[in-house]
XYZ file of C-alpha atoms in Angstrom:
473
model
C -0.042 -0.110 0.152
C 0.957 3.839 0.593
C 1.711 5.873 3.412
C 1.867 9.726 3.634
C 4.867 11.217 5.567
C 6.669 14.285 6.119
C 10.099 14.136 4.669
C 12.416 15.247 6.931
C 11.278 11.866 8.707
C 13.414 10.091 6.121
C 17.085 11.625 7.473
C 16.933 14.341 9.988
C 16.259 13.524 13.434
C 15.961 16.230 16.575
C 18.947 15.986 17.559
C 20.703 16.535 14.213
C 23.015 19.636 14.160
C 25.846 21.131 12.103
C 27.870 24.594 12.521
C 30.742 25.388 11.294
C 32.452 28.798 12.648
C 34.911 30.222 9.638
C 37.093 33.915 10.402
C 39.444 34.939 7.547
C 41.133 37.957 6.763
C 42.730 39.561 3.406
C 45.025 41.777 2.531
C 46.176 42.967 -0.927
C 49.304 45.627 -1.168
C 50.402 46.818 -4.191
C 53.716 49.015 -5.638
C 54.385 50.495 -8.397
C 57.680 51.104 -9.577
C 57.849 51.788 -13.251
C 55.283 52.361 -16.055
C 55.604 48.517 -16.825
C 56.787 46.997 -13.537
C 53.931 46.659 -10.793
C 54.630 44.741 -7.129
C 51.400 42.922 -5.439
C 51.293 41.017 -2.271
C 48.370 38.958 -1.694
C 48.300 37.539 2.116
C 45.690 35.511 2.927
C 44.399 33.623 6.338
C 41.488 31.328 7.223
C 40.441 29.489 10.577
C 37.641 26.836 10.153
C 36.267 25.115 13.052
C 33.054 22.526 12.011
C 30.934 20.017 13.988
C 28.314 17.489 12.478
C 26.528 14.929 14.389
C 23.254 12.992 12.916
C 21.538 9.963 14.844
C 21.449 7.568 12.349
C 24.331 8.246 13.361
C 27.408 9.966 11.417
C 29.637 12.301 13.253
C 32.490 14.514 12.090
C 34.858 17.580 13.882
C 37.039 19.406 11.528
C 39.663 22.220 12.301
C 41.036 23.746 9.769
C 43.440 26.531 9.377
C 45.232 27.744 6.361
C 47.705 30.771 5.292
C 49.142 31.699 2.158
C 50.908 34.461 1.004
C 51.851 35.233 -2.977
C 53.943 38.147 -4.170
C 53.817 38.813 -7.695
C 55.613 40.828 -10.177
C 53.462 42.167 -13.148
C 55.474 43.455 -16.312
C 54.488 44.942 -19.497
C 56.887 45.923 -22.368
C 56.556 45.367 -26.221
C 59.190 42.650 -28.432
C 59.399 42.646 -32.054
C 57.019 45.525 -31.676
C 53.869 43.530 -30.230
C 52.790 43.569 -26.714
C 53.935 41.580 -24.248
C 52.427 41.256 -20.916
C 53.736 38.594 -17.963
C 53.268 37.546 -14.172
C 55.722 36.258 -12.173
C 56.375 35.013 -8.773
C 56.287 32.779 -5.846
C 53.766 31.614 -3.456
C 53.976 30.029 -0.063
C 50.760 27.976 1.643
C 50.491 26.363 4.846
C 47.281 23.758 5.564
C 46.941 22.318 9.364
C 43.780 20.332 9.114
C 42.659 17.991 12.155
C 39.506 16.027 11.577
C 37.326 13.394 13.503
C 34.950 10.741 11.320
C 33.043 8.070 12.644
C 30.823 6.484 9.921
C 31.486 2.932 11.443
C 27.964 3.746 13.476
C 26.010 3.838 10.667
C 22.365 3.368 10.602
C 20.716 4.959 7.842
C 18.619 2.054 7.132
C 17.062 2.266 10.844
C 13.959 4.648 9.593
C 10.161 3.324 9.144
C 8.939 6.610 7.298
C 5.032 5.427 7.488
C 5.403 4.923 11.494
C 5.100 8.773 12.212
C 8.274 10.072 14.383
C 11.792 9.491 13.883
C 14.045 7.952 16.244
C 17.694 7.704 17.423
C 19.693 4.360 15.943
C 21.716 4.495 18.922
C 19.575 4.025 21.283
C 18.374 0.423 19.485
C 21.989 -0.260 18.488
C 24.317 1.446 20.482
C 27.740 3.318 19.923
C 31.115 2.015 19.441
C 34.150 4.025 19.060
C 36.712 6.463 21.400
C 35.992 9.520 22.773
C 36.999 12.337 20.974
C 36.175 16.013 20.771
C 33.066 16.866 22.222
C 33.113 13.894 23.755
C 31.716 12.044 20.572
C 32.752 9.015 19.555
C 35.472 8.515 16.868
C 37.825 6.204 15.555
C 41.429 6.566 14.194
C 43.066 6.042 11.065
C 44.756 2.768 12.380
C 41.222 1.533 13.749
C 39.903 1.790 9.604
C 38.952 5.175 9.005
C 41.877 6.621 7.045
C 39.945 10.227 6.711
C 40.692 10.710 10.678
C 44.177 12.622 10.565
C 45.844 15.702 11.999
C 47.590 16.991 9.316
C 50.170 19.853 8.391
C 51.444 20.698 4.268
C 53.848 23.101 3.354
C 53.426 24.157 -0.130
C 55.625 26.374 -1.783
C 55.580 27.111 -5.719
C 57.026 29.205 -8.108
C 55.286 30.147 -11.459
C 55.170 32.065 -14.738
C 52.450 33.503 -16.741
C 52.863 35.750 -20.381
C 50.775 36.923 -22.868
C 52.296 37.602 -25.927
C 51.128 38.756 -29.865
C 52.476 36.807 -32.256
C 50.945 39.364 -34.736
C 47.472 41.414 -35.227
C 45.603 38.841 -35.392
C 47.430 35.764 -33.139
C 48.046 36.078 -29.446
C 49.433 33.338 -27.201
C 48.722 32.491 -23.395
C 50.967 30.198 -21.199
C 51.281 29.218 -17.412
C 53.784 27.253 -15.392
C 53.358 26.650 -12.290
C 55.911 23.999 -9.523
C 54.850 23.054 -6.710
C 56.556 21.362 -3.425
C 54.464 19.839 -1.057
C 56.471 19.181 2.754
C 53.508 16.946 4.306
C 53.963 15.297 7.604
C 49.972 13.113 8.919
C 49.266 11.831 12.492
C 46.893 9.629 13.895
C 45.492 11.886 16.737
C 43.019 9.139 18.006
C 45.677 5.832 18.025
C 43.663 2.620 19.602
C 44.241 2.029 23.352
C 47.270 0.711 24.049
C 48.951 1.604 21.441
C 52.969 2.359 22.108
C 53.043 5.562 19.216
C 50.089 6.859 17.180
C 50.669 5.947 13.230
C 53.142 9.248 11.798
C 54.276 9.403 8.385
C 56.036 12.625 6.214
C 57.540 12.770 2.882
C 58.007 15.574 0.146
C 56.209 15.946 -2.920
C 56.293 17.767 -6.258
C 54.227 18.450 -9.335
C 54.291 20.678 -12.396
C 51.705 22.456 -13.688
C 51.019 24.609 -17.069
C 48.891 25.901 -19.432
C 48.779 27.065 -23.184
C 46.108 29.012 -25.234
C 45.994 30.186 -28.921
C 43.897 32.758 -29.321
C 42.939 33.563 -32.894
C 40.984 36.893 -34.015
C 40.052 36.459 -37.756
C 38.177 39.681 -37.451
C 37.249 42.116 -34.540
C 34.038 40.759 -34.213
C 34.940 36.932 -34.081
C 37.356 34.976 -32.195
C 38.642 31.327 -32.397
C 41.031 29.866 -29.402
C 42.050 26.361 -28.155
C 43.557 25.467 -24.885
C 44.688 22.812 -22.771
C 45.458 22.795 -18.697
C 47.255 20.349 -16.814
C 46.483 20.734 -12.947
C 47.320 18.613 -10.137
C 44.891 18.854 -7.061
C 46.381 18.048 -3.253
C 43.851 15.330 -2.502
C 42.747 15.136 0.942
C 40.249 13.281 2.740
C 36.180 13.791 1.603
C 35.328 14.441 5.387
C 37.098 17.205 6.716
C 39.900 18.106 3.874
C 42.860 16.030 6.065
C 45.621 14.593 4.075
C 44.704 10.385 4.838
C 46.677 8.228 6.116
C 46.124 4.492 4.667
C 47.979 1.605 6.529
C 50.096 4.285 8.565
C 51.435 5.584 5.257
C 50.939 8.470 3.107
C 49.650 7.849 -0.270
C 51.918 9.905 -3.048
C 48.969 9.450 -5.166
C 47.070 11.764 -3.140
C 49.328 14.658 -4.448
C 49.453 13.448 -7.877
C 45.880 13.882 -8.842
C 45.849 15.152 -12.410
C 43.506 16.456 -14.736
C 43.863 17.277 -18.352
C 41.309 19.651 -19.822
C 41.163 20.334 -23.700
C 38.758 22.790 -25.055
C 37.926 24.694 -28.060
C 35.772 27.248 -28.819
C 34.748 30.768 -30.495
C 33.100 33.810 -29.658
C 30.719 36.148 -32.169
C 30.002 39.729 -31.596
C 26.783 40.658 -33.132
C 24.617 43.779 -32.818
C 27.555 46.799 -32.376
C 28.722 44.387 -29.565
C 25.288 44.146 -27.830
C 24.761 40.332 -28.401
C 27.529 37.867 -28.073
C 27.723 34.419 -28.942
C 29.729 31.534 -27.502
C 30.286 28.049 -28.513
C 32.641 25.466 -26.680
C 33.638 22.012 -27.171
C 35.627 20.070 -23.816
C 36.931 17.401 -23.206
C 38.232 16.783 -19.292
C 40.435 13.523 -17.616
C 40.524 13.681 -14.094
C 40.286 11.780 -10.641
C 38.072 11.863 -7.519
C 38.565 10.661 -3.843
C 36.520 8.023 -2.565
C 35.018 8.024 0.922
C 36.882 5.833 2.770
C 40.052 5.958 0.364
C 41.010 5.466 -3.007
C 40.341 7.249 -6.285
C 38.322 6.813 -9.530
C 39.279 7.925 -12.800
C 36.849 9.957 -14.303
C 36.282 11.500 -18.069
C 33.675 14.523 -19.335
C 33.034 15.244 -22.379
C 30.878 17.670 -23.896
C 29.719 21.326 -25.784
C 28.415 24.548 -24.627
C 26.443 27.658 -26.107
C 25.377 30.870 -24.995
C 24.064 33.893 -25.915
C 24.029 37.336 -24.271
C 21.777 40.233 -25.114
C 22.732 43.325 -23.685
C 21.171 46.562 -25.216
C 22.019 49.085 -22.699
C 23.321 49.246 -18.914
C 19.949 48.394 -17.726
C 18.949 45.369 -19.087
C 20.671 41.951 -20.004
C 19.172 38.730 -21.341
C 21.138 35.128 -21.086
C 20.792 31.529 -22.576
C 22.952 29.060 -21.645
C 22.917 25.185 -23.304
C 25.289 22.377 -22.107
C 25.707 18.618 -23.173
C 27.892 16.661 -21.101
C 28.700 12.852 -21.198
C 30.379 12.107 -18.196
C 31.589 8.687 -17.155
C 33.845 6.522 -14.831
C 37.182 4.789 -16.768
C 37.795 1.095 -15.960
C 36.582 2.103 -12.267
C 34.514 0.241 -9.281
C 33.479 3.008 -6.885
C 32.655 1.798 -3.230
C 28.659 1.818 -2.511
C 27.147 1.844 0.834
C 25.490 -1.499 1.691
C 26.690 -3.020 -2.110
C 25.578 -1.745 -5.388
C 22.454 -3.289 -6.166
C 19.680 -1.268 -4.536
C 17.485 -4.302 -4.465
C 19.844 -5.851 -1.994
C 19.268 -3.126 0.640
C 15.396 -3.705 1.364
C 12.969 -6.227 1.553
C 11.014 -5.996 -1.724
C 12.105 -4.712 -5.099
C 12.083 -1.215 -5.790
C 13.631 -1.260 -8.800
C 14.987 -3.386 -11.539
C 17.047 -6.082 -10.765
C 20.809 -6.098 -11.600
C 22.663 -8.017 -13.814
C 24.393 -10.387 -11.905
C 27.815 -10.011 -14.415
C 28.053 -6.468 -13.021
C 28.516 -7.601 -9.811
C 31.634 -8.625 -7.800
C 31.833 -11.167 -5.212
C 31.817 -8.508 -2.210
C 28.280 -7.076 -3.979
C 30.325 -4.086 -5.433
C 30.503 -3.446 -9.390
C 32.738 -5.013 -11.098
C 35.404 -2.929 -12.622
C 33.648 -0.492 -16.025
C 32.834 2.476 -17.347
C 30.251 3.387 -15.275
C 28.040 6.861 -16.319
C 28.466 9.085 -13.604
C 25.463 9.087 -10.851
C 23.460 12.414 -10.743
C 24.698 13.477 -13.730
C 22.548 15.467 -16.219
C 23.448 15.090 -19.477
C 21.718 18.481 -20.870
C 21.372 21.325 -18.683
C 19.699 24.604 -20.025
C 20.233 28.292 -17.716
C 18.105 31.033 -18.870
C 17.643 34.943 -17.001
C 17.114 38.508 -17.523
C 17.472 41.217 -15.288
C 16.222 44.710 -15.790
C 16.947 48.399 -13.692
C 15.128 51.224 -13.651
C 17.037 54.499 -13.471
C 15.708 54.891 -9.789
C 17.726 52.265 -8.890
C 14.770 49.418 -8.784
C 15.627 46.140 -10.450
C 13.934 43.187 -11.150
C 15.828 39.773 -12.198
C 14.105 36.601 -13.400
C 16.232 33.431 -14.010
C 15.651 29.676 -14.525
C 16.896 26.320 -14.961
C 16.240 22.801 -16.672
C 17.940 19.545 -16.249
C 17.746 16.321 -18.294
C 17.513 12.938 -15.964
C 20.022 12.051 -13.217
C 21.151 8.275 -12.820
C 20.402 7.482 -9.242
C 23.290 4.807 -8.613
C 26.194 2.693 -10.865
C 23.325 0.590 -12.318
C 20.658 3.182 -13.407
C 17.791 1.253 -10.813
C 16.135 4.744 -10.054
C 16.325 8.096 -12.073
C 15.751 11.151 -10.819
C 13.376 12.617 -13.606
C 13.517 15.873 -15.767
C 13.699 19.124 -13.354
C 12.810 22.863 -13.803
C 13.750 25.616 -11.121
C 12.605 29.537 -11.521
C 13.408 31.786 -9.561
C 12.791 35.726 -9.353
C 14.196 38.561 -7.557
C 13.355 42.380 -6.988
C 16.264 44.821 -5.262
C 16.594 48.298 -4.460
C 20.358 49.888 -5.404
C 21.824 53.445 -4.191
C 25.166 53.957 -4.138
C 25.762 53.296 -0.407
C 23.456 50.223 -0.112
C 21.641 47.946 -1.715
C 18.640 45.752 0.075
C 17.398 42.903 -2.632
C 14.647 40.015 -2.023
C 14.230 36.775 -3.987
C 11.838 34.343 -3.887
C 12.991 30.981 -4.746
C 11.510 27.994 -6.673
C 9.248 30.130 -7.276
C 6.770 27.547 -9.069
C 7.096 25.083 -5.872
C 8.686 22.524 -7.759
C 9.298 19.127 -5.953
C 12.961 19.031 -7.284
C 15.595 16.150 -5.684
C 19.378 16.322 -5.153
C 21.686 13.357 -5.907
C 24.382 12.844 -2.129
C 27.185 13.707 -5.252
C 29.242 10.452 -4.952
C 28.657 6.499 -5.334
C 29.560 6.113 -1.580
C 25.284 6.848 -0.371
C 23.866 6.518 -3.863
C 21.796 3.790 -2.780
C 20.954 5.432 0.827
C 20.476 9.078 0.502
C 18.507 11.451 -1.508
C 17.852 15.005 -0.755
C 14.560 16.861 -1.369
C 15.042 20.348 -2.395
C 13.956 23.141 -0.591
C 10.140 24.403 -1.429
C 9.271 27.855 -2.561
C 11.039 30.228 -0.131
C 11.704 33.822 0.187
C 15.531 35.328 1.073
C 16.293 39.027 1.672
C 19.793 40.282 1.332
C 21.088 43.916 2.933
C 24.347 45.553 1.752
C 26.637 48.514 2.976
C 28.949 50.279 0.638
C 31.738 52.208 2.453
């Protein structure tokens, strides 16, 4: 049969909380040495203390400190009669992350949504672990959760970027960056009776670069091609701390390469009041999995965009993107197993092809389509501001169906969202009011990875109102 229930009864309980205290500051200084040389320093610091607890029962505690100072030399000059612009400099970044996680006390299935009231799973099954921050129970990396670590990483870097005109129609932009990482990671919660906590430290290096060639057949038409290679520092999916698997640092966490190829064109029409652009891209990258490990991902697509702005008071925007994203010979971990039917007492979806399920209940390695990933997305919007400062805005989004899990056993259908806003802008202040999900659509958000794709799905917020007041000084 069927039953009525409130959405908040599925995953939320009275004792749930998520809180973050964030403090950040930034200082930018500039020195004009000469007409063609300027020095810029950007110094940034941020402190975050975050706590999260769900009574189904999942717990996080994260303390993050980030400091970075970056000094740049901006130069402009002429070479062979053509203009050249360059940026060179050095950066020093320090990251300290102390993260505690516990996903071993995990009871996401312990809810009867037809029963009425939610309850605490820990009252029925009990909790396990060691007391940590706030008295909550956690497990250290030596006890099986590699995300529980205290990591410190120094990241000095040298970089150079230059844009040069090769002739009147052709220009080249390229950039180089050399990174060094000096990492030290400790298990902050060793098992009782351990003589010493797990600790490891190593040095790692990476080399990033990008290059773009821009061709302008006319003043109104531009063609470009670009290649970009970057290496991201992969911290844990829970708190950003460097993971400690088997008591050792994994060098792959410092070598998560992303390669992006992109070509595009842009056309200006109607005396520069209308811009039309088209882009095609291909990206290959890695993604960290909860509990350790990485999955290769490839995304390919095309994007069309048009912007019409006849004057400063009015503009229209339309964007259409098609993307095809899939794993590359990967077997991402799914909580409870990859087959949705294996988690429940009744068949709620098509049964999985047995040849796709390994002996551990996970999918065999393959090129599966990304879950929670729409192939088609359309964004459109318009804004209009009167001379007295009153503005109106309307924007929308349409996205095609998304597979819910690796085996496509459930699907999030096509979704539509419409938003509207009104604002009043003055030289010293601005006030705005937005109506979000104006038509009160019943939309859903995928959890964003395969770990919980058979367990978690979020009901997006209904029609709501948000206000913002900004002071300029």
